[in-house]
XYZ file of C-alpha atoms in Angstrom:
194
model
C -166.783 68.126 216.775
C -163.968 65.960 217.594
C -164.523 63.174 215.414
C -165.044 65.701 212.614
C -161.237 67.100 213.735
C -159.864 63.845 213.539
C -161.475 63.424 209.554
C -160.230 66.392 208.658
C -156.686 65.568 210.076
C -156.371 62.457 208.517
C -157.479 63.808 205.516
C -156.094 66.763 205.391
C -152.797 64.960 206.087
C -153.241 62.303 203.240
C -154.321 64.726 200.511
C -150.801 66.901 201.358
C -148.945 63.628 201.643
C -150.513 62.780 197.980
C -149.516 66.314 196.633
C -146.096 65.708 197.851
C -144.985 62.005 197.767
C -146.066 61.655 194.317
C -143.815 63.903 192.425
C -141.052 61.906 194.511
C -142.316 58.671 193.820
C -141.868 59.648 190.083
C -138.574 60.999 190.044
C -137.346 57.934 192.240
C -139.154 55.126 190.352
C -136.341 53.406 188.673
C -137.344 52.772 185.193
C -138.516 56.687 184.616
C -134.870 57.420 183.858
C -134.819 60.418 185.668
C -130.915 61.691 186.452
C -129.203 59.997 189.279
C -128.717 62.363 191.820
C -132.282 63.785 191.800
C -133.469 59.976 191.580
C -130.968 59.273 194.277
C -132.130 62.495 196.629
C -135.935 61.868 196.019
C -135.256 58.464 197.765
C -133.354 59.482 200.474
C -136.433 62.094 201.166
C -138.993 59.516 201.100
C -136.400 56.720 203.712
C -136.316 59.754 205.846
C -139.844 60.724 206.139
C -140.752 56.770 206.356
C -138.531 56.521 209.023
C -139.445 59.113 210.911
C -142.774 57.901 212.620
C -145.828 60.098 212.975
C -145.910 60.427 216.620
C -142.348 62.499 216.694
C -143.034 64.376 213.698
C -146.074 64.991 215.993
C -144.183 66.067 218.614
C -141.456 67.955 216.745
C -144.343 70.058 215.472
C -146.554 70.637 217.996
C -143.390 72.183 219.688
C -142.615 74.481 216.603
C -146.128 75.516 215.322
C -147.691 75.243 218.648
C -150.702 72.543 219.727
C -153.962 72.388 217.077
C -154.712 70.284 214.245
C -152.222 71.859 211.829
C -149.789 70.237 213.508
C -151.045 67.217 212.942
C -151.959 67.536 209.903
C -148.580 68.547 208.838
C -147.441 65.227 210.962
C -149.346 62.727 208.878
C -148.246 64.519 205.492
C -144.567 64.337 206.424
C -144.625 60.290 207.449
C -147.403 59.431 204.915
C -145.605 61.071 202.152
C -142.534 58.691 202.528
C -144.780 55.450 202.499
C -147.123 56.877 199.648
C -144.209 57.807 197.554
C -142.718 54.548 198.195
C -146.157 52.933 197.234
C -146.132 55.207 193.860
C -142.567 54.559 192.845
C -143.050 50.837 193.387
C -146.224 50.561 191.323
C -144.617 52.685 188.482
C -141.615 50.192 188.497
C -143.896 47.561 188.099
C -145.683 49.342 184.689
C -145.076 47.712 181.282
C -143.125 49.977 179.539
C -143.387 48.753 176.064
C -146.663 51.578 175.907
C -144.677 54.198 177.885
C -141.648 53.296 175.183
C -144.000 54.022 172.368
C -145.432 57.547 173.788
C -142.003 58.139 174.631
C -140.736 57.633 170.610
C -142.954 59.713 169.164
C -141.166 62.936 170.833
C -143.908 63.121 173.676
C -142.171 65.190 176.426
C -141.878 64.093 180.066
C -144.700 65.514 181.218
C -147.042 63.908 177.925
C -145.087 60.535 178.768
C -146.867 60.885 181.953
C -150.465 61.880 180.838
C -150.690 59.889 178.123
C -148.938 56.517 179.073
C -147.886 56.395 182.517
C -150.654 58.367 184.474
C -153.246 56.158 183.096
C -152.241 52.421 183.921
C -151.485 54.265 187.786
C -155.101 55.354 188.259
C -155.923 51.975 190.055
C -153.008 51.149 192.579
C -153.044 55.231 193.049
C -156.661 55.176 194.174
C -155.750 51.406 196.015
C -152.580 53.441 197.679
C -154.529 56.299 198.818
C -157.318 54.798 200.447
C -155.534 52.557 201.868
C -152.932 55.739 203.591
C -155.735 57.353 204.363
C -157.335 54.370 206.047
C -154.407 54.334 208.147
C -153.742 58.067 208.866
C -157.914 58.014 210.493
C -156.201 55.478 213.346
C -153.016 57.925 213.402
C -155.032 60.696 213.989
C -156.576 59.681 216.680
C -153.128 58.996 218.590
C -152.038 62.416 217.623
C -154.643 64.085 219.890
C -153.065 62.634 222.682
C -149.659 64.908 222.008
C -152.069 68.160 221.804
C -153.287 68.174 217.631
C -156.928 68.175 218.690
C -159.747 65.158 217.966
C -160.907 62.591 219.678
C -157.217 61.971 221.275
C -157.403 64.758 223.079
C -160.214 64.132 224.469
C -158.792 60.522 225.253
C -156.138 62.107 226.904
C -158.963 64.098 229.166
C -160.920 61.242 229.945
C -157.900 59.353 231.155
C -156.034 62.139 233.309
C -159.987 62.722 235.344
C -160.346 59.503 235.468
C -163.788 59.313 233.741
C -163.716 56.024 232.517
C -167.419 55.878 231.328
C -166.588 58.714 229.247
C -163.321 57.008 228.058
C -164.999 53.829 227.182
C -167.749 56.151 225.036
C -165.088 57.558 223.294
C -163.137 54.470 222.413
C -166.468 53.165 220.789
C -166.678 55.851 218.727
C -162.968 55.375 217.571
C -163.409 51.520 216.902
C -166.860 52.699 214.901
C -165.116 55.690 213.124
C -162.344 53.577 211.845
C -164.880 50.484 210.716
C -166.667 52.753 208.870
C -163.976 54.485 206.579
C -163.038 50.521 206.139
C -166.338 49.802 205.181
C -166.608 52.829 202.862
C -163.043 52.420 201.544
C -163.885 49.274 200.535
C -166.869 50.304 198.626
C -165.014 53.045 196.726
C -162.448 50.177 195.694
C -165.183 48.241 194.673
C -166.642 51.366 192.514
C -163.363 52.288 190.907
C -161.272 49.665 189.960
């Protein structure tokens, strides 16, 4: 049951950092010409949320919301959405835009610029991006149980403060074989898509 916690924070926690980092990413990628000051604000969001590491957003939220896996879900969503819009803006910058040019001068709007030329040659480094957040938010998780979100941290935390160190060392396995797992099936869904 705690392993299945700690998947469902980490992915709970990429998924929401998905929903919100890539709008930023868009508006803050230089060469989508979006107005200054929102390009300007939707970077300052994503430095502050990158800056901000997941362990105090952790904390800061666990004392709001109270202890339970919302908290960290909401944890890894806040610090994961600065690095994964940072990740989507920078692959967007890098984008030929002679194609997004051409949608763009046949009166597509914004949004069709996006579906039809920019969304498109993204699918790859988004899928590369995600994994690879969420590949890092399954080891994040696990720390977060220690500050009270729940998983196998938590129970880390336990084992430690009783001093049970046959049950500590159990648990530790299964972290180390968790995380080589999602590598090894991250990996394969790389392989698959791109």
């Amino acid at each position: 049951e705690a392993l299945w916690i700690t998947f469902k924070i980490a992915t709970l926690g990429s998924l929401l950092a998905a929903v919100l980092g890539a709008p930023l990413g868009f508006l803050s990628a230089r060469n989508m010409h979006v107005p200054f000051i929102i390009a300007w604000s939707a970077r300052r969001i994503l430095d502050v949320c990158r800056s901000i590491h997941t362990l105090v957003f952790g904390l800061l939220l666990v004392g709001i919301i109270g202890l339970g896996p919302m908290a960290g879900i909401l944890a890894i969503a806040l610090h994961s959405m600065g690095t994964w819009g940072k990740l989507y803006a920078e692959s967007i910058e890098t984008l030929d835009m002679r194609p997004i040019e051409a949608v763009r001068a046949t009166g597509a709007t914004p949004v069709q610029v996006f579906l039809f030329a920019v969304w498109p040659a993204l699918l790859p480094n988004f899928i590369s991006n995600h994994l690879y957040v969420w590949e890092y938010n399954m080891r994040d998780s696990t720390v977060l149980g220690l500050i009270g979100a729940g998983g196998l941290g938590l129970l880390v935390s336990e084992a430690v403060s009783l001093f049970q160190w046959g049950r500590l060392a159990t648990l530790l396995i299964a972290i180390v074989l968790m995380v080589v797992a999602f590598d090894a099936l991250s990996r394969k869904v790389r392989a698959a898509l791109l």
